[in-house]
Short mmCIF file of C-alpha atoms and ligand atoms in Angstrom, two decimals:
data_model
loop_
_atom_site.label_atom_id
_atom_site.label_comp_id
_atom_site.label_asym_id
_atom_site.label_seq_id
_atom_site.Cartn_x
_atom_site.Cartn_y
_atom_site.Cartn_z
CA MET A 1 63.79 -66.41 36.67
CA ARG A 2 63.27 -65.59 40.35
CA VAL A 3 60.26 -63.44 40.44
CA GLY A 4 59.35 -61.53 43.75
CA ILE A 5 55.64 -61.00 44.96
CA PRO A 6 55.37 -58.13 47.41
CA ARG A 7 53.65 -59.15 50.77
CA SER A 8 51.16 -56.19 50.31
CA LEU A 9 47.75 -55.16 48.82
CA LEU A 10 46.06 -57.85 46.70
CA TYR A 11 48.63 -60.44 48.16
CA TYR A 12 46.07 -61.45 50.54
CA LYS A 13 43.58 -61.86 47.99
CA TYR A 14 45.24 -63.66 45.33
CA LEU A 15 48.58 -65.34 46.31
CA PRO A 16 47.56 -68.96 45.75
CA PHE A 17 46.70 -67.62 42.14
CA TRP A 18 49.56 -65.58 41.41
CA LYS A 19 52.13 -67.90 43.19
CA THR A 20 50.82 -71.14 41.18
CA PHE A 21 50.64 -69.37 37.94
CA LEU A 22 54.09 -68.12 37.93
CA ALA A 23 55.41 -71.15 39.11
CA GLY A 24 53.40 -72.95 36.41
CA CYS A 25 55.39 -70.34 34.10
CA GLY A 26 58.74 -71.92 35.70
CA ALA A 27 59.21 -69.19 38.03
CA ASP A 28 60.95 -69.40 41.46
CA VAL A 29 58.66 -67.28 43.49
CA GLU A 30 59.96 -65.52 46.54
CA THR A 31 57.58 -63.19 48.56
CA SER A 32 58.67 -60.50 51.03
CA PRO A 33 58.82 -60.67 54.61
CA LEU A 34 56.16 -60.01 56.86
CA THR A 35 55.60 -55.80 57.16
CA ASN A 36 58.43 -54.53 59.62
CA LYS A 37 59.31 -51.33 60.65
CA LYS A 38 62.01 -51.00 58.27
CA ILE A 39 59.83 -51.98 55.22
CA LEU A 40 57.14 -49.51 56.07
CA SER A 41 60.12 -46.72 56.45
CA TRP A 42 61.29 -47.49 53.17
CA GLY A 43 57.96 -47.32 51.85
CA VAL A 44 56.78 -43.90 53.51
CA GLU A 45 60.23 -42.23 52.74
CA VAL A 46 59.68 -42.93 48.89
CA ALA A 47 55.93 -42.95 48.39
CA GLU A 48 53.97 -39.84 47.87
CA ASN A 49 52.88 -38.48 50.95
CA GLU A 50 48.96 -38.55 50.23
CA LEU A 51 48.82 -42.03 49.41
CA CYS A 52 47.20 -44.58 51.79
CA VAL A 53 49.36 -46.51 54.25
CA PRO A 54 48.75 -50.07 52.51
CA VAL A 55 50.37 -48.74 49.13
CA LYS A 56 53.39 -47.03 51.21
CA ALA A 57 54.05 -50.63 52.66
CA PHE A 58 53.76 -52.03 49.09
CA TYR A 59 56.85 -49.73 47.87
CA GLY A 60 58.76 -50.85 50.95
CA HIS A 61 57.95 -54.58 50.19
CA CYS A 62 59.39 -53.97 46.61
CA MET A 63 62.45 -52.79 48.53
CA ALA A 64 62.60 -55.75 50.36
CA LEU A 65 62.71 -58.09 47.57
CA ARG A 66 65.02 -55.83 45.58
CA ASP A 67 68.24 -57.96 45.91
CA ARG A 68 66.67 -61.34 46.12
CA VAL A 69 64.76 -61.43 42.90
CA ASP A 70 65.01 -61.20 39.17
CA ALA A 71 61.94 -59.21 38.61
CA LEU A 72 59.02 -58.05 40.38
CA PHE A 73 55.50 -59.03 40.16
CA VAL A 74 53.31 -55.79 40.05
CA PRO A 75 50.29 -56.42 37.87
CA ARG A 76 47.84 -53.62 36.67
CA VAL A 77 44.60 -55.19 38.36
CA VAL A 78 41.92 -52.96 36.56
CA SER A 79 38.71 -54.94 36.98
CA VAL A 80 37.98 -58.16 38.56
CA GLU A 81 34.14 -58.48 37.42
CA GLU A 82 32.42 -56.82 34.21
CA ARG A 83 31.39 -53.35 34.44
CA ALA A 84 33.31 -52.54 37.83
CA TYR A 85 36.91 -51.24 38.63
CA THR A 86 39.15 -51.82 41.50
CA CYS A 87 40.83 -49.06 43.36
CA PRO A 88 42.36 -46.31 40.92
CA LYS A 89 45.67 -47.06 43.00
CA PHE A 90 45.69 -50.83 41.79
CA LEU A 91 45.32 -49.49 37.91
CA GLY A 92 48.38 -47.13 38.45
CA LEU A 93 50.48 -49.21 40.71
CA PRO A 94 52.92 -50.23 37.92
CA ASP A 95 53.63 -46.57 37.03
CA MET A 96 53.92 -45.55 40.38
CA ILE A 97 56.34 -48.20 41.25
CA ALA A 98 58.44 -47.74 37.64
CA ALA A 99 58.54 -44.03 38.74
CA VAL A 100 61.01 -44.80 41.25
CA ALA A 101 62.47 -48.00 39.89
CA ASN A 102 65.67 -46.49 38.87
CA GLN A 103 66.25 -44.17 42.05
CA LEU A 104 65.72 -47.47 44.16
CA GLU A 105 67.40 -49.93 41.77
CA LEU A 106 64.48 -52.18 41.64
CA PRO A 107 64.78 -54.89 39.24
CA PRO A 108 62.45 -54.98 35.84
CA LEU A 109 58.98 -55.09 36.77
CA LEU A 110 56.37 -57.78 35.37
CA THR A 111 53.34 -55.70 34.58
CA PRO A 112 50.24 -57.98 33.13
CA LYS A 113 47.01 -55.67 32.68
CA LEU A 114 44.39 -57.73 34.53
CA SER A 115 40.89 -56.83 33.42
CA GLN A 116 37.42 -58.41 33.41
CA ARG A 117 35.68 -55.22 32.47
CA GLU A 118 34.27 -55.70 29.07
CA LYS A 119 34.45 -59.86 29.38
CA PRO A 120 36.01 -62.35 31.53
CA SER A 121 37.87 -63.72 28.69
CA GLU A 122 40.31 -60.67 28.66
CA PHE A 123 41.42 -61.85 31.96
CA LYS A 124 42.33 -65.30 30.52
CA TRP A 125 44.00 -63.93 27.22
CA ALA A 126 46.06 -61.17 29.20
CA LEU A 127 47.69 -64.08 31.06
CA ILE A 128 48.25 -66.58 28.31
CA ASN A 129 50.16 -63.70 26.34
CA PHE A 130 51.82 -62.78 29.46
CA ALA A 131 53.01 -66.44 29.92
CA GLN A 132 54.13 -66.75 26.38
CA ASP A 133 55.73 -63.26 25.78
CA GLU A 134 57.63 -63.29 29.25
CA PHE A 135 58.53 -67.05 29.83
CA GLY A 136 58.28 -68.43 26.50
CA LEU A 137 55.45 -70.74 27.37
CA SER A 138 53.51 -72.36 24.36
CA LYS A 139 49.62 -71.79 24.37
CA LEU A 140 49.19 -75.18 25.69
CA ASP A 141 51.49 -74.78 28.79
CA ALA A 142 50.12 -71.22 29.29
CA VAL A 143 46.74 -72.71 29.49
CA ALA A 144 47.78 -75.48 31.92
CA ALA A 145 49.46 -72.85 34.33
CA LEU A 146 46.21 -70.81 34.22
CA ASP A 147 43.94 -73.60 35.08
CA ALA A 148 46.28 -75.00 37.98
CA ALA A 149 46.32 -71.25 39.46
CA ARG A 150 42.20 -71.18 39.20
CA ARG A 151 42.51 -74.43 41.11
CA ALA A 152 44.72 -73.00 43.55
CA GLN A 153 42.50 -70.14 44.25
CA LYS A 154 39.43 -71.99 44.14
CA ARG A 155 40.98 -74.06 47.23
CA TYR A 156 41.80 -71.09 48.86
CA GLN A 157 38.45 -69.31 48.73
CA GLU A 158 36.77 -72.68 49.63
CA SER A 159 38.83 -72.66 52.94
CA LEU A 160 38.06 -69.14 53.80
CA VAL A 161 34.38 -69.73 53.35
CA ALA A 162 34.83 -72.88 55.89
CA GLY A 163 35.96 -70.88 58.37
CA HIS A 164 39.72 -70.27 57.70
CA LYS A 165 41.02 -66.44 57.95
CA PRO A 166 43.71 -65.70 55.09
CA LEU A 167 46.35 -65.62 58.02
CA ASP A 168 45.84 -69.48 58.60
CA LEU A 169 46.18 -70.17 55.13
CA LEU A 170 49.20 -68.03 53.88
CA PRO A 171 52.69 -68.75 54.55
CA ALA A 172 54.62 -67.34 57.55
CA SER A 173 51.45 -65.00 58.71
CA ARG A 174 52.78 -65.41 62.38
CA LEU A 175 52.75 -61.88 63.47
CA ASN A 176 48.89 -61.35 63.80
CA ARG A 177 48.32 -64.81 65.42
CA THR A 178 46.64 -64.91 68.56
CA ARG A 179 48.80 -66.19 71.47
CA TRP A 180 46.46 -66.61 73.92
CA ARG A 181 42.48 -67.35 73.49
CA PRO A 182 40.13 -67.16 76.60
CA GLU A 183 37.50 -69.81 76.80
CA ARG A 184 34.65 -69.43 74.83
CA THR A 185 31.78 -68.58 77.18
CA GLU A 186 28.02 -68.29 76.63
CA GLY A 187 27.96 -64.71 76.53
CA ALA A 188 30.91 -64.30 73.82
CA LYS A 189 30.28 -61.73 71.35
CA ARG A 190 30.71 -61.92 67.46
CA ILE A 191 32.44 -59.02 66.14
CA GLY A 192 32.43 -58.53 62.59
CA LEU A 193 36.22 -57.15 61.33
CA LEU A 194 35.51 -55.08 58.34
CA GLY A 195 37.88 -53.60 55.61
CA HIS A 196 40.40 -54.45 52.88
CA PRO A 197 42.34 -57.84 53.45
CA TYR A 198 45.36 -55.77 53.29
CA ASN A 199 44.60 -53.69 56.36
CA ILE A 200 42.83 -55.83 58.61
CA TYR A 201 45.55 -58.95 58.11
CA ASP A 202 48.86 -56.99 57.85
CA GLY A 203 49.50 -57.24 61.52
CA TYR A 204 52.40 -54.48 61.68
CA ILE A 205 50.19 -51.83 60.05
CA THR A 206 46.96 -52.57 62.32
CA GLN A 207 49.19 -53.27 65.48
CA ASN A 208 48.02 -56.68 65.61
CA LEU A 209 44.34 -56.08 65.88
CA ILE A 210 43.13 -59.32 65.18
CA ALA A 211 44.81 -61.02 67.99
CA ARG A 212 44.11 -58.01 70.13
CA LEU A 213 40.59 -58.65 69.30
CA GLU A 214 40.57 -62.46 69.97
CA GLU A 215 42.36 -62.04 73.20
CA THR A 216 39.15 -60.29 74.35
CA GLY A 217 37.24 -63.80 73.71
CA ALA A 218 35.34 -62.17 71.06
CA GLU A 219 34.64 -64.40 68.00
CA LEU A 220 35.67 -62.32 64.74
CA VAL A 221 33.64 -62.82 61.73
CA VAL A 222 35.36 -61.33 58.54
CA PRO A 223 34.11 -61.13 55.08
CA GLU A 224 36.22 -63.82 53.65
CA MET A 225 33.96 -66.28 55.48
CA THR A 226 31.12 -65.70 53.24
CA ASP A 227 30.56 -66.82 49.56
CA HIS A 228 31.64 -63.48 47.18
CA HIS A 229 28.47 -64.08 45.38
CA VAL A 230 26.30 -63.87 48.49
CA LEU A 231 28.31 -60.81 49.33
CA MET A 232 27.94 -59.31 45.83
CA ASN A 233 24.06 -59.71 46.12
CA ALA A 234 23.93 -58.21 49.42
CA ALA A 235 25.67 -55.27 48.35
CA THR A 236 23.19 -54.28 45.96
CA ASP A 237 20.71 -53.30 48.95
CA VAL A 238 22.21 -49.47 48.55
CA PRO A 239 20.74 -46.77 46.71
CA LYS A 240 22.98 -46.21 43.99
CA GLN A 241 25.25 -48.97 42.23
CA LEU A 242 29.01 -49.06 43.38
CA TYR A 243 31.63 -49.50 40.71
CA TRP A 244 34.66 -50.59 42.76
CA THR A 245 34.42 -54.37 43.48
CA TYR A 246 36.31 -54.32 46.62
CA GLU A 247 34.02 -51.90 48.34
CA LYS A 248 30.97 -53.79 47.23
CA GLU A 249 32.61 -56.66 49.05
CA ILE A 250 32.95 -54.65 52.07
CA MET A 251 29.31 -53.10 51.86
CA GLY A 252 27.76 -56.67 51.10
CA ALA A 253 29.40 -58.07 54.26
CA ILE A 254 27.86 -55.44 56.70
CA ASN A 255 24.78 -55.60 54.86
CA HIS A 256 24.67 -59.62 55.12
CA TRP A 257 25.98 -59.54 58.90
CA THR A 258 23.22 -56.94 59.93
CA GLU A 259 20.22 -58.69 57.85
CA ASN A 260 21.02 -61.95 59.10
CA ARG A 261 22.05 -60.70 62.88
CA LEU A 262 25.27 -62.59 62.48
CA VAL A 263 27.36 -59.89 64.52
CA ASP A 264 27.03 -58.09 68.01
CA GLY A 265 29.51 -55.24 66.57
CA VAL A 266 31.61 -54.23 63.99
CA VAL A 267 35.00 -52.72 63.69
CA TYR A 268 35.75 -51.17 60.74
CA VAL A 269 39.22 -50.74 59.46
CA LEU A 270 39.93 -48.23 56.94
CA ALA A 271 43.04 -46.09 55.69
CA PHE A 272 43.44 -42.38 56.08
CA ALA A 273 43.58 -40.83 52.56
CA CYS A 274 41.62 -43.71 51.06
CA GLY A 275 39.05 -42.25 48.34
CA PRO A 276 36.70 -45.19 48.09
CA ASP A 277 36.68 -46.13 51.72
CA SER A 278 35.81 -42.46 52.55
CA LEU A 279 32.64 -42.77 50.33
CA VAL A 280 31.33 -46.18 51.37
CA GLN A 281 32.10 -45.34 55.13
CA VAL A 282 28.88 -43.09 55.29
CA LEU A 283 26.86 -46.04 54.03
CA ILE A 284 28.50 -48.65 56.56
CA GLU A 285 27.66 -46.22 59.44
CA HIS A 286 23.97 -45.53 58.30
CA ARG A 287 23.67 -49.19 58.14
CA ALA A 288 25.06 -49.94 61.34
CA ARG A 289 22.68 -47.01 62.76
CA GLN A 290 19.58 -48.49 60.94
CA TYR A 291 20.20 -52.29 62.37
CA LYS A 292 21.23 -50.63 65.83
CA VAL A 293 24.72 -52.27 65.69
CA PRO A 294 27.20 -50.74 67.41
CA LEU A 295 30.27 -49.73 65.00
CA MET A 296 34.02 -48.35 65.76
CA ALA A 297 35.74 -47.07 62.81
CA LEU A 298 39.39 -47.37 63.06
CA THR A 299 41.39 -45.11 60.68
CA ILE A 300 44.97 -46.03 60.11
CA ASP A 301 47.93 -44.76 58.78
CA GLU A 302 51.82 -45.03 59.34
CA HIS A 303 51.76 -43.04 62.54
CA SER A 304 48.92 -45.07 64.23
CA GLY A 305 49.83 -45.90 67.78
CA GLU A 306 49.41 -48.98 69.79
CA ALA A 307 48.15 -47.36 73.11
CA GLY A 308 45.10 -45.72 71.71
CA LEU A 309 44.26 -48.76 69.77
CA VAL A 310 44.22 -50.79 72.73
CA THR A 311 42.11 -48.72 74.92
CA ARG A 312 39.62 -48.00 71.92
CA ILE A 313 39.21 -52.10 71.59
CA GLU A 314 38.88 -52.67 75.46
CA ALA A 315 36.13 -49.52 75.48
CA PHE A 316 34.13 -51.39 72.51
CA THR A 317 34.25 -54.71 73.70
CA ASP A 318 33.27 -53.82 77.22
CA MET A 319 30.53 -51.79 75.93
CA LEU A 320 29.32 -54.78 73.61
CA MET A 321 29.41 -57.44 76.93
CA ARG A 322 27.20 -54.93 78.70
CA ARG A 323 24.79 -54.21 75.94
CA LYS A 324 21.22 -55.98 75.67
CA LYS A 325 20.46 -57.40 72.09
CA PRO A 326 18.43 -54.59 70.27
CA ALA A 327 14.75 -55.12 69.34
CA ALA A 328 14.39 -56.27 65.81
CA VAL A 329 14.25 -53.81 63.06
CA ALA A 330 10.79 -52.84 61.81
S1 LIG B 1 41.04 -48.74 48.18
FE1 LIG B 1 42.04 -47.15 49.51
S2 LIG B 1 43.19 -48.42 50.96
FE2 LIG B 1 42.90 -49.24 49.22
S3 LIG B 1 44.60 -49.07 47.68
FE3 LIG B 1 42.51 -47.76 47.20
S4 LIG B 1 43.12 -45.89 48.38
FE4 LIG B 1 44.45 -47.41 49.38
#
């Protein structure tokens, strides 16, 4: 069976896991192309207007795979740790895609429910049952596919912590690659690039933001370079516990960077109409102010233009170059 993985949303976090697991189940895995004008237009046309741009792009990626695969992999990712949730959009994604599947003539959807909210073994059994039900695997083979997937994901995460970006490791991510990088100088500024991976690494949605920042000579620091447990610990330094794991990672990143003076400035990419981001944005801005770290928030949607982005990046990086180091926080 040819199974399609849309190159959007949690693709950037879990592709090694999903691809290895599905291959272990005997599937031929296909991924959709990089986001482009056609893909985003498809998504914008069919998705509800009030959805965030990465979810709209996800619809377009399903369309891009429509004639190439026998089934689309659209898991319901409820929770990736105990007593926490992902964004509500990830819980409802299979329903949202199923609602337009007939109209768009999409192939059947594979929608395992992945949750670790009560205990981590929920996740393991959901995938073993999925492999048995959908692919007819024996329990032994399903466990072997799961183990191989875990090893692939671990290797991916270790490479990220070692300093690679998802774009260096995921297949065919050329668009957001830096074409030209100036010599690194003494005073090169370190910019923390904050946001969900599907926003910051989708070069079409963010108008090649990573390349544009690196081409200013800045050194980029991204949340994936820090071990997940370090981010989670750093995220506890907020007045109230956050229930969304991915928002906790973002909050943990800025807390870790500011506490350890790892960045000279922060660019925070958030999607228009994103509920979770709009809540943590207030905490992030407060943290940046408290530690006197300049922060530029870039809100993206399907209408984001290139000219405005370039001007804002230039103004922000110029300001960082002229700025003296602030005194330590008392
Ligand atoms: S966290 Fe925000 S940007 Fe991400 S899927 Fe949810 S609403 Fe969209």
